[in-house]
PDB file of C-alpha atoms and ligand atoms in Angstrom:
ATOM      1  CA  MET V   1       0.000   0.000   0.000  1.00  0.00           C
ATOM      2  CA  THR V   2       1.506   3.263  -1.163  1.00  0.00           C
ATOM      3  CA  ILE V   3       0.446   6.543   0.345  1.00  0.00           C
ATOM      4  CA  HIS V   4       1.774   9.467  -1.652  1.00  0.00           C
ATOM      5  CA  LEU V   5       2.900  12.091   0.843  1.00  0.00           C
ATOM      6  CA  LYS V   6       2.688  15.595  -0.555  1.00  0.00           C
ATOM      7  CA  THR V   7       5.353  18.303  -0.444  1.00  0.00           C
ATOM      8  CA  PRO V   8       4.611  21.933   0.478  1.00  0.00           C
ATOM      9  CA  ASP V   9       4.684  22.653  -3.246  1.00  0.00           C
ATOM     10  CA  ASP V  10       2.067  19.923  -3.885  1.00  0.00           C
ATOM     11  CA  PHE V  11      -0.114  21.403  -1.116  1.00  0.00           C
ATOM     12  CA  ALA V  12       0.173  24.801  -2.792  1.00  0.00           C
ATOM     13  CA  LYS V  13      -1.241  23.293  -5.990  1.00  0.00           C
ATOM     14  CA  MET V  14      -3.980  21.441  -4.094  1.00  0.00           C
ATOM     15  CA  ARG V  15      -4.907  24.742  -2.415  1.00  0.00           C
ATOM     16  CA  VAL V  16      -5.417  26.295  -5.847  1.00  0.00           C
ATOM     17  CA  VAL V  17      -7.458  23.454  -7.358  1.00  0.00           C
ATOM     18  CA  GLY V  18      -9.440  23.032  -4.143  1.00  0.00           C
ATOM     19  CA  LYS V  19     -10.497  26.656  -4.225  1.00  0.00           C
ATOM     20  CA  LEU V  20     -11.553  26.342  -7.864  1.00  0.00           C
ATOM     21  CA  ALA V  21     -13.682  23.294  -7.005  1.00  0.00           C
ATOM     22  CA  ALA V  22     -15.300  25.179  -4.104  1.00  0.00           C
ATOM     23  CA  GLU V  23     -16.062  28.066  -6.439  1.00  0.00           C
ATOM     24  CA  VAL V  24     -17.901  25.750  -8.838  1.00  0.00           C
ATOM     25  CA  LEU V  25     -20.275  24.748  -6.024  1.00  0.00           C
ATOM     26  CA  GLU V  26     -20.762  28.417  -5.108  1.00  0.00           C
ATOM     27  CA  MET V  27     -21.414  29.309  -8.740  1.00  0.00           C
ATOM     28  CA  ILE V  28     -23.978  26.538  -9.350  1.00  0.00           C
ATOM     29  CA  GLY V  29     -26.045  27.172  -6.197  1.00  0.00           C
ATOM     30  CA  PRO V  30     -28.340  29.870  -7.647  1.00  0.00           C
ATOM     31  CA  HIS V  31     -29.053  27.629 -10.656  1.00  0.00           C
ATOM     32  CA  VAL V  32     -30.448  24.791  -8.541  1.00  0.00           C
ATOM     33  CA  GLN V  33     -34.099  25.712  -8.956  1.00  0.00           C
ATOM     34  CA  PRO V  34     -37.353  23.901  -9.772  1.00  0.00           C
ATOM     35  CA  GLY V  35     -37.574  23.179 -13.522  1.00  0.00           C
ATOM     36  CA  ILE V  36     -33.851  22.958 -14.305  1.00  0.00           C
ATOM     37  CA  THR V  37     -32.497  19.606 -15.455  1.00  0.00           C
ATOM     38  CA  THR V  38     -29.407  17.959 -14.016  1.00  0.00           C
ATOM     39  CA  GLY V  39     -28.097  17.918 -17.580  1.00  0.00           C
ATOM     40  CA  GLU V  40     -28.243  21.721 -17.611  1.00  0.00           C
ATOM     41  CA  LEU V  41     -26.395  21.876 -14.267  1.00  0.00           C
ATOM     42  CA  ASP V  42     -23.686  19.699 -15.814  1.00  0.00           C
ATOM     43  CA  ARG V  43     -23.382  21.926 -18.876  1.00  0.00           C
ATOM     44  CA  ILE V  44     -23.134  25.099 -16.772  1.00  0.00           C
ATOM     45  CA  CYS V  45     -20.439  23.562 -14.551  1.00  0.00           C
ATOM     46  CA  HIS V  46     -18.551  22.102 -17.495  1.00  0.00           C
ATOM     47  CA  ASP V  47     -18.432  25.452 -19.325  1.00  0.00           C
ATOM     48  CA  TYR V  48     -17.369  27.308 -16.170  1.00  0.00           C
ATOM     49  CA  ILE V  49     -14.614  24.807 -15.342  1.00  0.00           C
ATOM     50  CA  VAL V  50     -13.249  24.612 -18.875  1.00  0.00           C
ATOM     51  CA  ASN V  51     -13.732  28.154 -20.195  1.00  0.00           C
ATOM     52  CA  THR V  52     -13.589  30.365 -17.089  1.00  0.00           C
ATOM     53  CA  GLN V  53     -11.345  28.404 -14.743  1.00  0.00           C
ATOM     54  CA  LYS V  54      -9.195  26.782 -17.446  1.00  0.00           C
ATOM     55  CA  ALA V  55      -9.334  23.534 -15.474  1.00  0.00           C
ATOM     56  CA  ILE V  56     -10.327  19.958 -16.299  1.00  0.00           C
ATOM     57  CA  PRO V  57     -13.507  18.249 -15.022  1.00  0.00           C
ATOM     58  CA  ALA V  58     -12.036  14.981 -13.722  1.00  0.00           C
ATOM     59  CA  PRO V  59     -15.204  12.812 -13.905  1.00  0.00           C
ATOM     60  CA  LEU V  60     -15.588  13.259 -17.680  1.00  0.00           C
ATOM     61  CA  ASN V  61     -14.492   9.949 -19.246  1.00  0.00           C
ATOM     62  CA  TYR V  62     -13.157   8.723 -15.876  1.00  0.00           C
ATOM     63  CA  ASN V  63     -13.598   4.933 -16.158  1.00  0.00           C
ATOM     64  CA  GLY V  64     -16.146   5.789 -18.838  1.00  0.00           C
ATOM     65  CA  PHE V  65     -18.243   8.236 -16.789  1.00  0.00           C
ATOM     66  CA  PRO V  66     -20.086  10.303 -19.423  1.00  0.00           C
ATOM     67  CA  LYS V  67     -20.482  13.721 -17.745  1.00  0.00           C
ATOM     68  CA  SER V  68     -18.429  16.397 -15.960  1.00  0.00           C
ATOM     69  CA  ILE V  69     -20.119  16.346 -12.540  1.00  0.00           C
ATOM     70  CA  CYS V  70     -22.232  13.927 -10.506  1.00  0.00           C
ATOM     71  CA  THR V  71     -25.794  14.901  -9.579  1.00  0.00           C
ATOM     72  CA  SER V  72     -27.483  12.605  -7.077  1.00  0.00           C
ATOM     73  CA  VAL V  73     -31.148  13.342  -6.434  1.00  0.00           C
ATOM     74  CA  ASN V  74     -33.238  12.092  -3.457  1.00  0.00           C
ATOM     75  CA  HIS V  75     -32.706   8.309  -3.121  1.00  0.00           C
ATOM     76  CA  VAL V  76     -29.607   8.434  -5.317  1.00  0.00           C
ATOM     77  CA  ILE V  77     -26.619   8.084  -2.969  1.00  0.00           C
ATOM     78  CA  CYS V  78     -23.787   8.990  -5.340  1.00  0.00           C
ATOM     79  CA  HIS V  79     -22.500   8.912  -8.939  1.00  0.00           C
ATOM     80  CA  GLY V  80     -25.806  10.103 -10.413  1.00  0.00           C
ATOM     81  CA  ILE V  81     -25.366  10.908 -14.117  1.00  0.00           C
ATOM     82  CA  PRO V  82     -26.682  14.325 -15.176  1.00  0.00           C
ATOM     83  CA  SER V  83     -29.447  14.003 -17.746  1.00  0.00           C
ATOM     84  CA  ALA V  84     -31.659  16.170 -19.933  1.00  0.00           C
ATOM     85  CA  GLU V  85     -34.568  14.024 -18.733  1.00  0.00           C
ATOM     86  CA  LYS V  86     -34.088  14.652 -15.016  1.00  0.00           C
ATOM     87  CA  VAL V  87     -36.066  17.796 -14.128  1.00  0.00           C
ATOM     88  CA  LEU V  88     -35.653  19.047 -10.548  1.00  0.00           C
ATOM     89  CA  LYS V  89     -38.889  19.729  -8.702  1.00  0.00           C
ATOM     90  CA  VAL V  90     -39.836  21.493  -5.464  1.00  0.00           C
ATOM     91  CA  GLY V  91     -38.929  19.361  -2.459  1.00  0.00           C
ATOM     92  CA  ASP V  92     -36.098  17.434  -4.115  1.00  0.00           C
ATOM     93  CA  ILE V  93     -32.664  17.256  -2.531  1.00  0.00           C
ATOM     94  CA  VAL V  94     -29.612  16.999  -4.758  1.00  0.00           C
ATOM     95  CA  ASN V  95     -25.920  16.408  -4.181  1.00  0.00           C
ATOM     96  CA  VAL V  96     -23.624  18.117  -6.672  1.00  0.00           C
ATOM     97  CA  ASP V  97     -20.148  16.549  -6.671  1.00  0.00           C
ATOM     98  CA  VAL V  98     -17.371  18.265  -8.583  1.00  0.00           C
ATOM     99  CA  THR V  99     -13.760  17.218  -9.111  1.00  0.00           C
ATOM    100  CA  LEU V 100     -11.292  19.439 -10.930  1.00  0.00           C
ATOM    101  CA  ILE V 101      -7.765  18.955 -12.167  1.00  0.00           C
ATOM    102  CA  LYS V 102      -5.458  21.973 -12.359  1.00  0.00           C
ATOM    103  CA  ASP V 103      -1.661  21.877 -12.700  1.00  0.00           C
ATOM    104  CA  GLY V 104      -1.787  18.083 -12.313  1.00  0.00           C
ATOM    105  CA  PHE V 105      -3.642  17.988  -8.979  1.00  0.00           C
ATOM    106  CA  HIS V 106      -7.227  17.090  -8.052  1.00  0.00           C
ATOM    107  CA  GLY V 107      -9.766  18.871  -5.855  1.00  0.00           C
ATOM    108  CA  ASP V 108     -12.925  16.914  -4.991  1.00  0.00           C
ATOM    109  CA  THR V 109     -15.915  18.346  -3.131  1.00  0.00           C
ATOM    110  CA  SER V 110     -19.681  18.040  -2.919  1.00  0.00           C
ATOM    111  CA  LYS V 111     -22.604  19.640  -1.168  1.00  0.00           C
ATOM    112  CA  MET V 112     -26.349  19.217  -0.820  1.00  0.00           C
ATOM    113  CA  PHE V 113     -28.938  21.608  -2.231  1.00  0.00           C
ATOM    114  CA  GLY V 114     -32.639  21.753  -1.521  1.00  0.00           C
ATOM    115  CA  VAL V 115     -34.872  22.525  -4.512  1.00  0.00           C
ATOM    116  CA  GLY V 116     -37.328  25.197  -3.361  1.00  0.00           C
ATOM    117  CA  GLU V 117     -38.805  24.447   0.055  1.00  0.00           C
ATOM    118  CA  ILE V 118     -37.948  20.946   1.261  1.00  0.00           C
ATOM    119  CA  PRO V 119     -39.534  18.853   4.047  1.00  0.00           C
ATOM    120  CA  ASP V 120     -38.156  19.111   7.597  1.00  0.00           C
ATOM    121  CA  HIS V 121     -37.045  15.454   7.553  1.00  0.00           C
ATOM    122  CA  ALA V 122     -34.910  16.166   4.485  1.00  0.00           C
ATOM    123  CA  LYS V 123     -33.426  19.283   6.103  1.00  0.00           C
ATOM    124  CA  ARG V 124     -32.501  17.216   9.127  1.00  0.00           C
ATOM    125  CA  LEU V 125     -30.790  14.503   7.063  1.00  0.00           C
ATOM    126  CA  ILE V 126     -28.819  17.173   5.207  1.00  0.00           C
ATOM    127  CA  ARG V 127     -27.823  18.939   8.425  1.00  0.00           C
ATOM    128  CA  VAL V 128     -26.733  15.789  10.253  1.00  0.00           C
ATOM    129  CA  SER V 129     -24.690  14.551   7.304  1.00  0.00           C
ATOM    130  CA  GLN V 130     -22.874  17.893   7.148  1.00  0.00           C
ATOM    131  CA  GLU V 131     -22.281  17.742  10.907  1.00  0.00           C
ATOM    132  CA  CYS V 132     -20.721  14.301  10.393  1.00  0.00           C
ATOM    133  CA  LEU V 133     -18.241  15.772   7.915  1.00  0.00           C
ATOM    134  CA  TYR V 134     -17.419  18.707  10.200  1.00  0.00           C
ATOM    135  CA  LYS V 135     -16.972  16.515  13.281  1.00  0.00           C
ATOM    136  CA  ALA V 136     -14.623  14.295  11.304  1.00  0.00           C
ATOM    137  CA  ILE V 137     -12.592  17.221   9.980  1.00  0.00           C
ATOM    138  CA  ALA V 138     -12.204  18.517  13.548  1.00  0.00           C
ATOM    139  CA  LEU V 139     -10.336  15.297  14.440  1.00  0.00           C
ATOM    140  CA  VAL V 140      -7.919  15.344  11.507  1.00  0.00           C
ATOM    141  CA  LYS V 141      -4.385  15.910  12.753  1.00  0.00           C
ATOM    142  CA  PRO V 142      -1.117  13.978  13.028  1.00  0.00           C
ATOM    143  CA  GLY V 143      -1.472  11.113  15.481  1.00  0.00           C
ATOM    144  CA  ALA V 144      -5.205  10.609  14.950  1.00  0.00           C
ATOM    145  CA  THR V 145      -6.257   7.428  13.127  1.00  0.00           C
ATOM    146  CA  LEU V 146      -8.628   6.743  10.253  1.00  0.00           C
ATOM    147  CA  GLY V 147     -10.705   4.739  12.745  1.00  0.00           C
ATOM    148  CA  ASP V 148     -11.193   7.912  14.812  1.00  0.00           C
ATOM    149  CA  ILE V 149     -12.638   9.607  11.730  1.00  0.00           C
ATOM    150  CA  GLY V 150     -14.913   6.729  10.799  1.00  0.00           C
ATOM    151  CA  HIS V 151     -16.096   6.371  14.344  1.00  0.00           C
ATOM    152  CA  VAL V 152     -17.224   9.960  14.850  1.00  0.00           C
ATOM    153  CA  ILE V 153     -19.186   9.854  11.594  1.00  0.00           C
ATOM    154  CA  GLN V 154     -20.856   6.552  12.419  1.00  0.00           C
ATOM    155  CA  GLN V 155     -21.562   7.652  15.988  1.00  0.00           C
ATOM    156  CA  HIS V 156     -23.176  10.973  15.031  1.00  0.00           C
ATOM    157  CA  GLY V 157     -25.178   9.553  12.121  1.00  0.00           C
ATOM    158  CA  GLU V 158     -26.478   6.546  14.004  1.00  0.00           C
ATOM    159  CA  ALA V 159     -27.310   8.698  17.061  1.00  0.00           C
ATOM    160  CA  HIS V 160     -29.845  10.399  14.773  1.00  0.00           C
ATOM    161  CA  ASN V 161     -31.163   7.058  13.525  1.00  0.00           C
ATOM    162  CA  TYR V 162     -29.555   7.326  10.139  1.00  0.00           C
ATOM    163  CA  SER V 163     -27.437   4.606   8.561  1.00  0.00           C
ATOM    164  CA  ILE V 164     -23.980   4.985   7.061  1.00  0.00           C
ATOM    165  CA  VAL V 165     -23.193   3.742   3.567  1.00  0.00           C
ATOM    166  CA  ARG V 166     -20.254   1.313   3.638  1.00  0.00           C
ATOM    167  CA  GLU V 167     -19.624   0.444  -0.004  1.00  0.00           C
ATOM    168  CA  TYR V 168     -18.210   3.884  -0.894  1.00  0.00           C
ATOM    169  CA  CYS V 169     -15.653   5.859   1.046  1.00  0.00           C
ATOM    170  CA  GLY V 170     -13.287   8.794   1.086  1.00  0.00           C
ATOM    171  CA  HIS V 171      -9.898   8.420  -0.556  1.00  0.00           C
ATOM    172  CA  GLY V 172      -6.375   9.673  -0.861  1.00  0.00           C
ATOM    173  CA  ILE V 173      -6.085  12.297  -3.584  1.00  0.00           C
ATOM    174  CA  GLY V 174      -3.392  14.282  -5.348  1.00  0.00           C
ATOM    175  CA  ARG V 175      -2.042  13.691  -8.839  1.00  0.00           C
ATOM    176  CA  ILE V 176      -4.352  10.647  -8.800  1.00  0.00           C
ATOM    177  CA  PHE V 177      -8.141  11.047  -8.360  1.00  0.00           C
ATOM    178  CA  HIS V 178      -8.600   7.995  -6.099  1.00  0.00           C
ATOM    179  CA  GLU V 179      -5.513   6.718  -4.304  1.00  0.00           C
ATOM    180  CA  GLU V 180      -4.702   5.148  -0.967  1.00  0.00           C
ATOM    181  CA  PRO V 181      -5.763   5.282   1.781  1.00  0.00           C
ATOM    182  CA  GLN V 182      -9.447   4.394   1.816  1.00  0.00           C
ATOM    183  CA  VAL V 183     -11.228   6.627   4.331  1.00  0.00           C
ATOM    184  CA  LEU V 184     -14.115   4.614   5.751  1.00  0.00           C
ATOM    185  CA  HIS V 185     -17.067   6.454   7.287  1.00  0.00           C
ATOM    186  CA  TYR V 186     -17.458   3.940  10.112  1.00  0.00           C
ATOM    187  CA  GLY V 187     -15.013   2.295  12.497  1.00  0.00           C
ATOM    188  CA  ALA V 188     -13.507   2.099  15.945  1.00  0.00           C
ATOM    189  CA  PRO V 189     -11.394   4.758  17.684  1.00  0.00           C
ATOM    190  CA  GLY V 190      -7.648   4.194  17.679  1.00  0.00           C
ATOM    191  CA  THR V 191      -7.744   1.658  14.845  1.00  0.00           C
ATOM    192  CA  GLY V 192      -6.450   1.911  11.313  1.00  0.00           C
ATOM    193  CA  LEU V 193      -3.840   4.101   9.713  1.00  0.00           C
ATOM    194  CA  ARG V 194      -2.216   6.806  11.827  1.00  0.00           C
ATOM    195  CA  LEU V 195      -2.230  10.228  10.144  1.00  0.00           C
ATOM    196  CA  VAL V 196       0.973  12.114   9.405  1.00  0.00           C
ATOM    197  CA  ALA V 197       1.608  15.559   7.949  1.00  0.00           C
ATOM    198  CA  GLY V 198       1.702  15.551   4.155  1.00  0.00           C
ATOM    199  CA  MET V 199      -1.178  13.155   3.630  1.00  0.00           C
ATOM    200  CA  ALA V 200      -4.110  14.393   1.551  1.00  0.00           C
ATOM    201  CA  PHE V 201      -7.519  12.744   1.370  1.00  0.00           C
ATOM    202  CA  THR V 202     -11.239  13.307   1.116  1.00  0.00           C
ATOM    203  CA  ILE V 203     -13.926  12.664   3.685  1.00  0.00           C
ATOM    204  CA  GLU V 204     -17.354  12.209   2.088  1.00  0.00           C
ATOM    205  CA  PRO V 205     -19.934  10.573   4.363  1.00  0.00           C
ATOM    206  CA  MET V 206     -23.153   9.261   2.825  1.00  0.00           C
ATOM    207  CA  LEU V 207     -26.084   8.971   5.249  1.00  0.00           C
ATOM    208  CA  ASN V 208     -29.321   7.160   4.501  1.00  0.00           C
ATOM    209  CA  ALA V 209     -32.681   7.886   6.117  1.00  0.00           C
ATOM    210  CA  GLY V 210     -33.458   4.148   6.037  1.00  0.00           C
ATOM    211  CA  THR V 211     -31.174   1.139   5.819  1.00  0.00           C
ATOM    212  CA  ARG V 212     -27.526   1.368   4.711  1.00  0.00           C
ATOM    213  CA  TYR V 213     -27.981  -0.995   1.772  1.00  0.00           C
ATOM    214  CA  THR V 214     -27.184   0.163  -1.737  1.00  0.00           C
ATOM    215  CA  LYS V 215     -28.045  -0.837  -5.278  1.00  0.00           C
ATOM    216  CA  LEU V 216     -25.899  -0.180  -8.352  1.00  0.00           C
ATOM    217  CA  SER V 217     -27.874   0.501 -11.517  1.00  0.00           C
ATOM    218  CA  SER V 218     -27.552  -2.347 -13.997  1.00  0.00           C
ATOM    219  CA  LYS V 219     -28.813   0.064 -16.684  1.00  0.00           C
ATOM    220  CA  ASP V 220     -26.030   2.653 -16.565  1.00  0.00           C
ATOM    221  CA  GLY V 221     -23.443   0.946 -14.338  1.00  0.00           C
ATOM    222  CA  TRP V 222     -22.944   4.129 -12.263  1.00  0.00           C
ATOM    223  CA  THR V 223     -26.011   5.333 -10.379  1.00  0.00           C
ATOM    224  CA  VAL V 224     -25.990   4.136  -6.767  1.00  0.00           C
ATOM    225  CA  THR V 225     -29.340   4.255  -4.956  1.00  0.00           C
ATOM    226  CA  THR V 226     -30.659   3.278  -1.561  1.00  0.00           C
ATOM    227  CA  LYS V 227     -32.081  -0.212  -1.696  1.00  0.00           C
ATOM    228  CA  ASP V 228     -35.212   0.933   0.167  1.00  0.00           C
ATOM    229  CA  ARG V 229     -35.510   4.060  -2.027  1.00  0.00           C
ATOM    230  CA  ARG V 230     -35.485   6.365   0.996  1.00  0.00           C
ATOM    231  CA  LEU V 231     -33.441   9.597   0.965  1.00  0.00           C
ATOM    232  CA  SER V 232     -29.656   9.817   1.123  1.00  0.00           C
ATOM    233  CA  ALA V 233     -27.355  12.814   1.651  1.00  0.00           C
ATOM    234  CA  GLN V 234     -23.615  13.414   1.241  1.00  0.00           C
ATOM    235  CA  TRP V 235     -21.051  16.174   1.785  1.00  0.00           C
ATOM    236  CA  GLU V 236     -17.391  16.041   0.737  1.00  0.00           C
ATOM    237  CA  HIS V 237     -14.184  17.980   1.290  1.00  0.00           C
ATOM    238  CA  THR V 238     -10.554  17.503   0.239  1.00  0.00           C
ATOM    239  CA  MET V 239      -7.935  18.250   2.896  1.00  0.00           C
ATOM    240  CA  GLY V 240      -4.239  18.044   3.625  1.00  0.00           C
ATOM    241  CA  ILE V 241      -2.759  17.041   6.986  1.00  0.00           C
ATOM    242  CA  THR V 242      -0.545  19.757   8.464  1.00  0.00           C
ATOM    243  CA  GLU V 243       1.797  19.751  11.494  1.00  0.00           C
ATOM    244  CA  ASN V 244      -0.994  20.686  13.886  1.00  0.00           C
ATOM    245  CA  GLY V 245      -4.260  19.845  12.137  1.00  0.00           C
ATOM    246  CA  CYS V 246      -5.507  20.018   8.586  1.00  0.00           C
ATOM    247  CA  GLU V 247      -6.148  22.457   5.814  1.00  0.00           C
ATOM    248  CA  VAL V 248      -9.471  22.051   3.988  1.00  0.00           C
ATOM    249  CA  PHE V 249      -8.513  22.836   0.413  1.00  0.00           C
ATOM    250  CA  THR V 250     -12.129  22.888  -0.829  1.00  0.00           C
ATOM    251  CA  LYS V 251     -13.524  25.179   1.875  1.00  0.00           C
ATOM    252  CA  ARG V 252     -16.224  27.550   0.606  1.00  0.00           C
ATOM    253  CA  SER V 253     -16.525  31.186   1.688  1.00  0.00           C
ATOM    254  CA  ASP V 254     -19.650  30.365   3.752  1.00  0.00           C
ATOM    255  CA  GLU V 255     -17.672  27.899   5.881  1.00  0.00           C
ATOM    256  CA  THR V 256     -15.584  28.678   8.975  1.00  0.00           C
ATOM    257  CA  LEU V 257     -13.570  25.421   9.093  1.00  0.00           C
TER     258      LEU V 257
HETATM  259  N1  MF3 I 301     -16.390  12.628  -7.067  1.00  0.00           N
HETATM  260  C1  MF3 I 301     -16.592  11.261  -6.696  1.00  0.00           C
HETATM  261  C2  MF3 I 301     -15.837  11.035  -5.415  1.00  0.00           C
HETATM  262  O1  MF3 I 301     -16.083  11.739  -4.499  1.00  0.00           O
HETATM  263  C3  MF3 I 301     -16.161  10.299  -7.743  1.00  0.00           C
HETATM  264  C4  MF3 I 301     -16.920  10.405  -8.989  1.00  0.00           C
HETATM  265  S1  MF3 I 301     -16.256   9.299 -10.108  1.00  0.00           S
HETATM  266  C5  MF3 I 301     -17.297   9.467 -11.413  1.00  0.00           C
HETATM  267  O2  MF3 I 301     -14.927  10.269  -5.276  1.00  0.00           O
HETATM  268  F1  MF3 I 301     -16.750   8.819 -12.346  1.00  0.00           F
HETATM  269  F2  MF3 I 301     -18.493   9.022 -11.053  1.00  0.00           F
HETATM  270  F3  MF3 I 301     -17.398  10.731 -11.685  1.00  0.00           F
HETATM  271 CO1   CO I 302     -14.197  11.817  -3.531  1.00  0.00          CO
HETATM  272 CO1   CO I 303     -16.504  13.728  -5.106  1.00  0.00          CO
END
């Protein structure tokens, strides 16, 4: 198992691409409205990334993925494919997941949006899943373990009667989109890899309102849904481990991390 430790110069590049990725999510927010299609959200993001930011949308053609972002609506957990047929309607919740490449390095981040007014139970799922990410980030520093991170996410999610998806996880990131280590969103404190300065990875918890079980679409080979078709929510950041904590490269201006 090879963990690619990053140099200060690598972190400088990840800071740049992370900020660009965060800015895509800030840019797309006002467009997430009833009546827009996820295909249109993809086109807007693609054009912004390529023409304005002069960056590369990493998902496009990644293992054959056909679009530039992932859009995962309601019971879709992750890897939803944007489509001209998928019209957003009032009350939907959608995860927009963007990954950019700039100067050879990746920045990967996602957030949830409500479409118009959404039900209180959906707001709560979205809030708790974001709290899971923030509680995990608060623990990231040299000497902590990956089990500490997984544990706090599992603990907080399950305390609210949500389940944690196990088949998909966070990942090391840098010149490679998905590299070691795997960052599980469940686990036991003090177990697993011990963090050291220079590591870079994502944390991207997926919480389900019902059971944790997932189903991969046999039609498109990408779309992952909840088996029980109840709601799922996810938030993601890319970070680098520093001497005394971590730097969240994909932090948005509305966040105080
Ligand atoms: N952005 C996703 C992640 O967080 C990966 C998407 S891969 C794709 O790791 F091919 F579906 F785009
Ligand atoms: Co990721
Ligand atoms: Co992502």
